[in-house]
PDB file of C-alpha atoms and ligand atoms in Angstrom:
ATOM      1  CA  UNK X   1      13.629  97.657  61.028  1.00 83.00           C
ATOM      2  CA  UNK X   2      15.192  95.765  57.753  1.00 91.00           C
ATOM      3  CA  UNK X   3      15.549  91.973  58.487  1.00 93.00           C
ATOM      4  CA  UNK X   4      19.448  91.562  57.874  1.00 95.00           C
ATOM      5  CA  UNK X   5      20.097  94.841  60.658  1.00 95.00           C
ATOM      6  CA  UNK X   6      16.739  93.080  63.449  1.00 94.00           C
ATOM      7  CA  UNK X   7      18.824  89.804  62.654  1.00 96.00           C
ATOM      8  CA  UNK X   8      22.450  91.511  63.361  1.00 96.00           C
ATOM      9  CA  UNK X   9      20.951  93.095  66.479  1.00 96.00           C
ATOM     10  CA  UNK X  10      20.376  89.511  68.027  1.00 96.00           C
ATOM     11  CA  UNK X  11      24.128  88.611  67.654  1.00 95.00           C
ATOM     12  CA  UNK X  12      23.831  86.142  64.753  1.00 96.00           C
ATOM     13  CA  UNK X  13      26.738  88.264  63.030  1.00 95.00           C
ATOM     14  CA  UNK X  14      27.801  91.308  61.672  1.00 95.00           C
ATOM     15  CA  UNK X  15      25.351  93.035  59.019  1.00 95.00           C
ATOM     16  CA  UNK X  16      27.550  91.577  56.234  1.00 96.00           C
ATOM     17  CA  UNK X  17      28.102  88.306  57.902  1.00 96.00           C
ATOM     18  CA  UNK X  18      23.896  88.294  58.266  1.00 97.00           C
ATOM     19  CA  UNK X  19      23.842  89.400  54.588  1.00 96.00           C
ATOM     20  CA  UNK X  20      25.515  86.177  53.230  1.00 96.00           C
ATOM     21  CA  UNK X  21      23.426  84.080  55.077  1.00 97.00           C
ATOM     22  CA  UNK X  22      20.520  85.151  53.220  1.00 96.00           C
ATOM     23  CA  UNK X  23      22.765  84.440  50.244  1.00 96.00           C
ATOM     24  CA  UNK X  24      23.539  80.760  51.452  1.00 96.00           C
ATOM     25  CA  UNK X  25      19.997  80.693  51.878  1.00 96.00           C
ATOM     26  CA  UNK X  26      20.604  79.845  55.228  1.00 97.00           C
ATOM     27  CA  UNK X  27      17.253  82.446  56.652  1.00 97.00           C
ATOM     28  CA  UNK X  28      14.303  80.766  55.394  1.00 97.00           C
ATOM     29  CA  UNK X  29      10.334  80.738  56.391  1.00 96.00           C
ATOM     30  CA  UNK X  30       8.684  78.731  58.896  1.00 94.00           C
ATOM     31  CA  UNK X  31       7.811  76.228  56.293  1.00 95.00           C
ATOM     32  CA  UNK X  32      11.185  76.294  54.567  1.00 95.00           C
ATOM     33  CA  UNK X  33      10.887  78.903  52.155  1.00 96.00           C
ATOM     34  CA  UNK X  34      14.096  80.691  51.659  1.00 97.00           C
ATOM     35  CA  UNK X  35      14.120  84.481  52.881  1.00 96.00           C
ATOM     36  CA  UNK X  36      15.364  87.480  51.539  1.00 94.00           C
ATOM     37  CA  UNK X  37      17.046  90.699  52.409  1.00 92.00           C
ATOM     38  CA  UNK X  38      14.524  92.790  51.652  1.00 92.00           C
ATOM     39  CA  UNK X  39      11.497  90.103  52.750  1.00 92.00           C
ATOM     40  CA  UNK X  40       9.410  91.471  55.932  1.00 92.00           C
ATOM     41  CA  UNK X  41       8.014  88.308  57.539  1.00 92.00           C
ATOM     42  CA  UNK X  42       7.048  88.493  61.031  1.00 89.00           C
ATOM     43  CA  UNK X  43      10.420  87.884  63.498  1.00 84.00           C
ATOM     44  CA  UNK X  44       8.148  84.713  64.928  1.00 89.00           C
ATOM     45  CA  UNK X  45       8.544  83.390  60.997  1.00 94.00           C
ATOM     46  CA  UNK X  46      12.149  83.523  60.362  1.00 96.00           C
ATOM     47  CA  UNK X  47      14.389  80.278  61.045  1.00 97.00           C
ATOM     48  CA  UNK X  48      17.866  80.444  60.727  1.00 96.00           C
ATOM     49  CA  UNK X  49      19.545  77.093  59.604  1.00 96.00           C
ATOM     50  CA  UNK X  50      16.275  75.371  60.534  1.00 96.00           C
ATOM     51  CA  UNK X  51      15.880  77.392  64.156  1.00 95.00           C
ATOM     52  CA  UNK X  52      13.955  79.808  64.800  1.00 94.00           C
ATOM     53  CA  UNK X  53      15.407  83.358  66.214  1.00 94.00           C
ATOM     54  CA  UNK X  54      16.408  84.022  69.446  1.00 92.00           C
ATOM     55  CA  UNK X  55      14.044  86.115  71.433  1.00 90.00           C
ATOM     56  CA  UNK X  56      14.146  90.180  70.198  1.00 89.00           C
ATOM     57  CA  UNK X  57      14.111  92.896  72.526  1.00 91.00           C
ATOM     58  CA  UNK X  58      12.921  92.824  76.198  1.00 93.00           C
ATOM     59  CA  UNK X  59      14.442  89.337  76.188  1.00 95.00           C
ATOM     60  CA  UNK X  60      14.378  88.567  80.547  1.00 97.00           C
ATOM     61  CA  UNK X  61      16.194  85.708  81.601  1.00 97.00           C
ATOM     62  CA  UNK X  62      17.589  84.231  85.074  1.00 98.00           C
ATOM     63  CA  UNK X  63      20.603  82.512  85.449  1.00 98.00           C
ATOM     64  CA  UNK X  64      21.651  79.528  88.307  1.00 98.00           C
ATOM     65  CA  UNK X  65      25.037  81.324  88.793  1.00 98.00           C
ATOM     66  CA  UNK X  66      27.474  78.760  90.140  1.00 98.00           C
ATOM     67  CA  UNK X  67      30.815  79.884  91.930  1.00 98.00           C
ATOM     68  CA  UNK X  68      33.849  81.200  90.310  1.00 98.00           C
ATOM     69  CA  UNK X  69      32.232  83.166  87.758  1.00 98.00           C
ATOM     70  CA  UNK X  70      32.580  87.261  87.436  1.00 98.00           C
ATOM     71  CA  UNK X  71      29.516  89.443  86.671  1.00 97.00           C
ATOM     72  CA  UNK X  72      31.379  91.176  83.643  1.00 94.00           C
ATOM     73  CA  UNK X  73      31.998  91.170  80.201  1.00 90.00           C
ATOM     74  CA  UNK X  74      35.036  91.403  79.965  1.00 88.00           C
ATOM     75  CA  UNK X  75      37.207  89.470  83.022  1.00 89.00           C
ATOM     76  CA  UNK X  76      39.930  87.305  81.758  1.00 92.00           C
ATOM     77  CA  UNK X  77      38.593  84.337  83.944  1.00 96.00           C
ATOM     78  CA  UNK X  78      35.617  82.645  84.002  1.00 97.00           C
ATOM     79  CA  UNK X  79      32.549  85.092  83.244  1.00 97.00           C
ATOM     80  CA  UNK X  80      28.719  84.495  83.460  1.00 98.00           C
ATOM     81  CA  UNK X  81      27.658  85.066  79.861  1.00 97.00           C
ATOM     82  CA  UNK X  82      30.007  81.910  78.884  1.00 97.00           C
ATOM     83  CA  UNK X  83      27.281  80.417  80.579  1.00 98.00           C
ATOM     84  CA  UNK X  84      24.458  81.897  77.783  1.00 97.00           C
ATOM     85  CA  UNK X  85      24.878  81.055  73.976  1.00 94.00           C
ATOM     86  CA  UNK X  86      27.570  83.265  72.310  1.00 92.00           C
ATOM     87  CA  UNK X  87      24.989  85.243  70.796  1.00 94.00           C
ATOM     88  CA  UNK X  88      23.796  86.410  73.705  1.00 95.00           C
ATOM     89  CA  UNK X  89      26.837  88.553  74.400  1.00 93.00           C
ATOM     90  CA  UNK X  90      26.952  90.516  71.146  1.00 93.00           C
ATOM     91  CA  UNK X  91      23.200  91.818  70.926  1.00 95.00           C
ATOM     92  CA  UNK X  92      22.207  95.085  70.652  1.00 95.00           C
ATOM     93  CA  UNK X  93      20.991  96.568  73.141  1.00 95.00           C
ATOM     94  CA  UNK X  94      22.774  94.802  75.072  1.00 94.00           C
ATOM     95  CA  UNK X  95      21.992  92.013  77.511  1.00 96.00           C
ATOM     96  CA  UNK X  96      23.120  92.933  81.252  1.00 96.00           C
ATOM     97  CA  UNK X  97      23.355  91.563  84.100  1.00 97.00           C
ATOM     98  CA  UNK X  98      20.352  93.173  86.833  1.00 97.00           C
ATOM     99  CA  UNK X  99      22.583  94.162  89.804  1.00 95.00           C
ATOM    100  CA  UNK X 100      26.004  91.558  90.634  1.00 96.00           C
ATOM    101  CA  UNK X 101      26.701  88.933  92.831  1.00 98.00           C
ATOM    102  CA  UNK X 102      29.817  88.346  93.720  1.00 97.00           C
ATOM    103  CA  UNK X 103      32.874  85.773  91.723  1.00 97.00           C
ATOM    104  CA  UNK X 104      32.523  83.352  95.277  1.00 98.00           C
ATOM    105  CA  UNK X 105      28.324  84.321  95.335  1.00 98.00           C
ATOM    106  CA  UNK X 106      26.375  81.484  93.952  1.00 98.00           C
ATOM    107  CA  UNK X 107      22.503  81.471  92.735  1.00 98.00           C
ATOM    108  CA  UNK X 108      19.739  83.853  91.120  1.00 98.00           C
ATOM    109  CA  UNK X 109      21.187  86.299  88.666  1.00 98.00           C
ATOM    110  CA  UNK X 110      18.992  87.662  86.642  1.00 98.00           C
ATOM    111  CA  UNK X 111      20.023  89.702  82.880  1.00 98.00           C
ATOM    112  CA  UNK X 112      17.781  92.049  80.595  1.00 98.00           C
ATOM    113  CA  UNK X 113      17.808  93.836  77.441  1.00 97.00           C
ATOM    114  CA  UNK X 114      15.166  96.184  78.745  1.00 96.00           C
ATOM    115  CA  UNK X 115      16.899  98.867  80.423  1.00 95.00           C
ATOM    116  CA  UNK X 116      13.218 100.183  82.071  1.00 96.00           C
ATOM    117  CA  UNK X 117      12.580  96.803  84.036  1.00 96.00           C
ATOM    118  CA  UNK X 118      16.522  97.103  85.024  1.00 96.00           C
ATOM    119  CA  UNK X 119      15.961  99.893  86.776  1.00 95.00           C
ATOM    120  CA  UNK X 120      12.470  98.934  88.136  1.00 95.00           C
ATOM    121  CA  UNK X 121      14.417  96.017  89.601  1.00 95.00           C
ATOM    122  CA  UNK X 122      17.429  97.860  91.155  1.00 94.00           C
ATOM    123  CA  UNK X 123      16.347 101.268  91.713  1.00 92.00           C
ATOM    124  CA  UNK X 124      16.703 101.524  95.629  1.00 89.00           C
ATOM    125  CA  UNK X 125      13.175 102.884  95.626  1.00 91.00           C
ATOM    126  CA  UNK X 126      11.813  99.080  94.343  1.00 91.00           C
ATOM    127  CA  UNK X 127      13.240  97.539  97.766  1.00 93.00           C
ATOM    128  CA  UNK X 128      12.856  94.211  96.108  1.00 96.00           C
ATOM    129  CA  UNK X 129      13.401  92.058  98.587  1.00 96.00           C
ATOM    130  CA  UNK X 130      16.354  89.727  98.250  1.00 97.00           C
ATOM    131  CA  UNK X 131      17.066  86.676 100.057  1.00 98.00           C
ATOM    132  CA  UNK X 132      20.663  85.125 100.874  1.00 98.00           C
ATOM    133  CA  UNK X 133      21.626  81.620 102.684  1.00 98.00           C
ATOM    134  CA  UNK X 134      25.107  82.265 104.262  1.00 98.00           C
ATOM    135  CA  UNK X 135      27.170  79.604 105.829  1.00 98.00           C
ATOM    136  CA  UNK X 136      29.658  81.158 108.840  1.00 98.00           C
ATOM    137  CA  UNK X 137      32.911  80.469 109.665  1.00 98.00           C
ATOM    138  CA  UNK X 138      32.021  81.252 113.308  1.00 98.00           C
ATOM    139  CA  UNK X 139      29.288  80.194 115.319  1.00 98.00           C
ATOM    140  CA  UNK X 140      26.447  83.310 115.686  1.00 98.00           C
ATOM    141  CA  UNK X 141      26.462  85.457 118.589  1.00 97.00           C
ATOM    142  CA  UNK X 142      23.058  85.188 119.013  1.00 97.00           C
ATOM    143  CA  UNK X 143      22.617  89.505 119.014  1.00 97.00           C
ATOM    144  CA  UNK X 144      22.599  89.597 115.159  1.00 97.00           C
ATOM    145  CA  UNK X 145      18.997  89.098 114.104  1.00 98.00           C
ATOM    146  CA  UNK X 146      18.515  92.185 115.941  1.00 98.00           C
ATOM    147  CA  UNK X 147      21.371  94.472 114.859  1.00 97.00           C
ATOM    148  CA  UNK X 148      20.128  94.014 111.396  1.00 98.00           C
ATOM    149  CA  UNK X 149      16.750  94.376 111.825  1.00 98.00           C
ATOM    150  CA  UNK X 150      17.218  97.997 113.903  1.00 97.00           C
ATOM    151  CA  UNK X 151      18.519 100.065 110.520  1.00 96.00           C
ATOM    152  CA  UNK X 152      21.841 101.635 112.758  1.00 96.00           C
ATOM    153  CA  UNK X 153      23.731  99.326 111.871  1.00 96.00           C
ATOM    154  CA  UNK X 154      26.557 101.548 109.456  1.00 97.00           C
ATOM    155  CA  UNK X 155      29.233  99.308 108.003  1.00 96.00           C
ATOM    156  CA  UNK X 156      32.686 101.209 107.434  1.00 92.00           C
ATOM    157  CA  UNK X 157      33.038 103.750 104.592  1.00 89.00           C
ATOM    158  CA  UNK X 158      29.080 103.694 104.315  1.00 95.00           C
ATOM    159  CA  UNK X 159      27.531 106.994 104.828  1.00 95.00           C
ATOM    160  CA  UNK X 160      24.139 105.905 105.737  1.00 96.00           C
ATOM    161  CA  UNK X 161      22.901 103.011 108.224  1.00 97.00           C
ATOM    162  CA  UNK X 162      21.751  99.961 106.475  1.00 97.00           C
ATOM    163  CA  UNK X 163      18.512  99.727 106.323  1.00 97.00           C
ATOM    164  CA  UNK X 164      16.795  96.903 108.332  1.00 97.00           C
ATOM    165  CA  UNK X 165      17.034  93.702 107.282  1.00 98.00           C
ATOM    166  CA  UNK X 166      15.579  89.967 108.356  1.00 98.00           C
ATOM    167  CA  UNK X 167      18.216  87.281 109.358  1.00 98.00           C
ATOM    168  CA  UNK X 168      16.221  84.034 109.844  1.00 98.00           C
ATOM    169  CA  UNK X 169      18.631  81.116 111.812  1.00 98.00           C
ATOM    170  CA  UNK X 170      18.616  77.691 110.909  1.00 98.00           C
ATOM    171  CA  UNK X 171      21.177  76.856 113.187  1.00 98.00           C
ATOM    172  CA  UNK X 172      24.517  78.378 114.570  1.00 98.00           C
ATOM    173  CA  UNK X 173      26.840  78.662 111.423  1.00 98.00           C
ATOM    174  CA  UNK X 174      23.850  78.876 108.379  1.00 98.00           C
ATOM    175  CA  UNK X 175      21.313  81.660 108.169  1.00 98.00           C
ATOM    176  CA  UNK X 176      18.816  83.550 105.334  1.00 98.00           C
ATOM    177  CA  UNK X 177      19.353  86.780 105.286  1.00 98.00           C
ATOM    178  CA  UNK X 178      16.908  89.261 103.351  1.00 98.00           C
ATOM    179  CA  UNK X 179      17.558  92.407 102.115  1.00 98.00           C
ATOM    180  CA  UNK X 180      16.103  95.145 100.624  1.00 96.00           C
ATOM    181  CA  UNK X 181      19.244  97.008  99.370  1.00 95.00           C
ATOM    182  CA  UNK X 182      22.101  95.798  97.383  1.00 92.00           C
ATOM    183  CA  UNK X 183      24.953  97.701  98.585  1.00 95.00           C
ATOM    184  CA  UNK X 184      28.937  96.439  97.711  1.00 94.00           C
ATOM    185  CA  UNK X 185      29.599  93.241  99.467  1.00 96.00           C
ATOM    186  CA  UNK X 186      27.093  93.520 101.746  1.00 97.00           C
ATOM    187  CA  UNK X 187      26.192  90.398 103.246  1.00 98.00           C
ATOM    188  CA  UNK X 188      29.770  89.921 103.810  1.00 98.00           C
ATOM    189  CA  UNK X 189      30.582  93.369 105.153  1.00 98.00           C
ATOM    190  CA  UNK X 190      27.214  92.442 107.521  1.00 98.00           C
ATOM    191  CA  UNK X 191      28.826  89.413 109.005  1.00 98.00           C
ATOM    192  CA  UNK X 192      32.147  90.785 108.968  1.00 98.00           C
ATOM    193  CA  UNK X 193      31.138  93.999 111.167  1.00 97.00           C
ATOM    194  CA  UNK X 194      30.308  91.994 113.631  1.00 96.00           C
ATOM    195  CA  UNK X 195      33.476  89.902 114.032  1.00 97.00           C
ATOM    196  CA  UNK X 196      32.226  86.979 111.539  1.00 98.00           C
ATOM    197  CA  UNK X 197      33.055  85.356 108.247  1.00 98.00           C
ATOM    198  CA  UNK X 198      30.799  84.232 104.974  1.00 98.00           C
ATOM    199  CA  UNK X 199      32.268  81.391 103.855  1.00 98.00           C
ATOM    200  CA  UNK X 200      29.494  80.770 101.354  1.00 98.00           C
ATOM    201  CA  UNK X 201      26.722  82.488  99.942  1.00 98.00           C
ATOM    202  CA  UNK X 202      24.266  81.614  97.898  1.00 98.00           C
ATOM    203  CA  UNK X 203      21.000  83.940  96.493  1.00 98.00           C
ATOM    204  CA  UNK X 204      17.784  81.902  96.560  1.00 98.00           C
ATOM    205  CA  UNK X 205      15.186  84.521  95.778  1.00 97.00           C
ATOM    206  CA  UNK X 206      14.229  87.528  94.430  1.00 97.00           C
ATOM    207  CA  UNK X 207      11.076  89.610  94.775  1.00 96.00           C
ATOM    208  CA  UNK X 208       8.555  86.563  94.718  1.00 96.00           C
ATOM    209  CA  UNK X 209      11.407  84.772  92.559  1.00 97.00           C
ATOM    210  CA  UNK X 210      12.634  81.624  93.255  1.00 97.00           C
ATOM    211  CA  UNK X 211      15.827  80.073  91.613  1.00 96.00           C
ATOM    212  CA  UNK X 212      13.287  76.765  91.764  1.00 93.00           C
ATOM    213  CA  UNK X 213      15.063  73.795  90.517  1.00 94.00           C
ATOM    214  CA  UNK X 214      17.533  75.475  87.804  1.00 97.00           C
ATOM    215  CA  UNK X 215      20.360  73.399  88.317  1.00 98.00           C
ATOM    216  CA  UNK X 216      23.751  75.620  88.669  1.00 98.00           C
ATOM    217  CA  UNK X 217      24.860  77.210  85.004  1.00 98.00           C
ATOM    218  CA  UNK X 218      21.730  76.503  83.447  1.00 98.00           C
ATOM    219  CA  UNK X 219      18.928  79.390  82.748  1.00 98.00           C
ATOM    220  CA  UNK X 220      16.009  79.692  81.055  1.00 96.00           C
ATOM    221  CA  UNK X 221      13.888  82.789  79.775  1.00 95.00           C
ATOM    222  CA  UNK X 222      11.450  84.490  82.032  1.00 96.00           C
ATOM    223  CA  UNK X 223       7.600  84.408  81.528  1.00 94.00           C
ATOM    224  CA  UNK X 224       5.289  87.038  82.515  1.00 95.00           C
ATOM    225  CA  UNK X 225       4.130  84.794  85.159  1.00 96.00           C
ATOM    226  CA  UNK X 226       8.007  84.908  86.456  1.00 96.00           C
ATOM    227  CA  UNK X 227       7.658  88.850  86.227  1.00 96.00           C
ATOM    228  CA  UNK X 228       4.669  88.852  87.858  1.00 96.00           C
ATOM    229  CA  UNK X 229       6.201  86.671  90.677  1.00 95.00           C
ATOM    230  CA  UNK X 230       9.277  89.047  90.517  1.00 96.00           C
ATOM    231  CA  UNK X 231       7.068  92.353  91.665  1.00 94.00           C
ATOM    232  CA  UNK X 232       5.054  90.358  94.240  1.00 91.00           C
ATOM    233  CA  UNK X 233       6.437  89.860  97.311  1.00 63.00           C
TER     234      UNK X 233
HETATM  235  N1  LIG Q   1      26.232  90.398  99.294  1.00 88.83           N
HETATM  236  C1  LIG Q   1      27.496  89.967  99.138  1.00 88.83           C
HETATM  237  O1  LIG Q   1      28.313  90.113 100.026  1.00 88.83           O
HETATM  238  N2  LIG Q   1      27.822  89.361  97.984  1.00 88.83           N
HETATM  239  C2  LIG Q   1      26.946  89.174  96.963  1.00 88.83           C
HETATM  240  O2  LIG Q   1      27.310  88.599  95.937  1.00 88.83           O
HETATM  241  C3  LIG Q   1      25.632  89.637  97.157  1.00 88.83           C
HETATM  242  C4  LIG Q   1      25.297  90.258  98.327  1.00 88.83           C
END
C-alpha cells in the first residue's frame, strides 16, 4: 500500500491533506530524514512531526469507560471515542467498539480494527465470560443466586431462557454478576425481573481481562499477553 493512502487510513487526514504533509516535510525517517510520497520505509520508520505513527491494522485497545458516555459514533452527547485521540475515529477500517455497555454502565470496553477477533470476542459461541459489580436499590431476596444460575430464567420479550449465570454477594445491596451472554440490558432486565433496581453498574472483567488499575477515561493498547489473558478464563 502507497505511504500517503497507509498514512490516510490511520486518520492523520484526507489523502490530499496527507499529501501536503510530505510537502511541508512534515513525514520524515526515524533519524530525521524527510520522507516522500513515493518512499517505502517500513510503517515502524515513519514519524510524523517528530512522532511516530499510530498503530496500523489489528490495533486492540481497552478503554476505562466512565459514566455518561454512549457506545456510538455518532450521539450528540458525550461519546466514548472523545475519549481516544481524534484520529482514532476516522481510520479505515474502522475502530469499533467489541459489544456496548450501556450510557449509565461504567468500566472495561474494549475496541478493534480487526473485525475476526470482534467476532471471536462476541460471537455467542465464545461465552466469554463477563463479570459485572451492581449496586441495588433494594436489598436482595436472598433466591437470586439461584434463579440465575438454573438457565429458566426468560426475561420479557426474550425468546429463549438466559443462560445460567454466577451472582456472587458481597452483601445485601452490591453483587458480581458473571455472564456468559451479552443480551440488551441485561443485568438490568436480571434485577429488574425479579422486582429490583441497578442503580450502578460497573464491568470489571472480561475473559481473563481485568480493567487493572486504568483509571476511568484513560486506555491503553492491548498486548498479546492481554489477548492471551482475554481467551483464558
Ligand atoms: N448489562 C446491562 O444492563 N448494561 C450493560 O451496560 C451491560 C450489561
Amino acid at each position: 500500500m502507497k505511504l500517503v493512502k497507509r498514512i490516510a487510513n490511520l486518520g492523520y487526514g484526507s489523502r490530499k491533506e496527507v499529501a501536503r504533509m510530505f510537502r511541508e516535510g512534515r513525514v520524515t525517517d526515524a533519524a530525521g530524514e524527510v520522507l516522500y510520497a513515493d518512499d517505502t520505509p517500513s510503517p515502524g520508520d515513519v514519524r510524523i512531526d517528530g512522532e511516530p505513527l499510530d498503530p496500523p491494522q489489528g490495533l486492540v485497545l481497552m478503554l476505562h469507560k466512565p459514566v455518561g458516555y454512549t457506545c456510538s459514533t455518532r450521539d450528540p452527547g458525550r461519546i466514548v471515542y472523545d475519549l481516544l485521540p481524534p484520529r482514532f475515529r476516522l481510520r479505515s477500517p474502522l475502530l469499533s467498539t467489541v459489544g456496548r455497555l450501556d450510557r449509565d454502565t461504567s468500566g472495561l470496553l474494549l475496541f478493534t480494527d480487526d473485525g475476526v477477533l470482534l467476532h471471536r470476542i462476541t460471537a455467542p459461541k465464545a461465552k466469554l465470560a463477563k463479570r459485572y459489580d451492581a449496586t441495588l436499590a433494594q436489598d436482595l431476596r436472598g433466591d437470586e443466586a439461584a434463579l440465575f444460575a438454573s438457565g429458566t430464567l426468560q426475561l420479557e420479550s426474550d425468546d429463549t431462557p438466559l443462560a445460567p449465570a454466577r451472582l456472587e454477594v458481597a452483601d445485601a445491596r452490591h453483587a458480581t454478576l458473571v455472564l456468559t451472554e451479552g443480551r440488551y440490558h441485561q443485568v438490568r432486565r436480571m434485577f429488574a425481573a425479579l422486582g429490583n433496581h441497578v442503580e450502578a453498574l460497573h464491568r470489571s472483567q472480561v475473559g481473563g481481562l481485568a480493567l487493572g488499575d486504568l483509571a476511568p477515561g484513560q486506555w491503553r493498547p492491548l498486548a498479546e499477553a492481554d489477548l492471551d489473558a482475554l481467551f483464558a478464563s
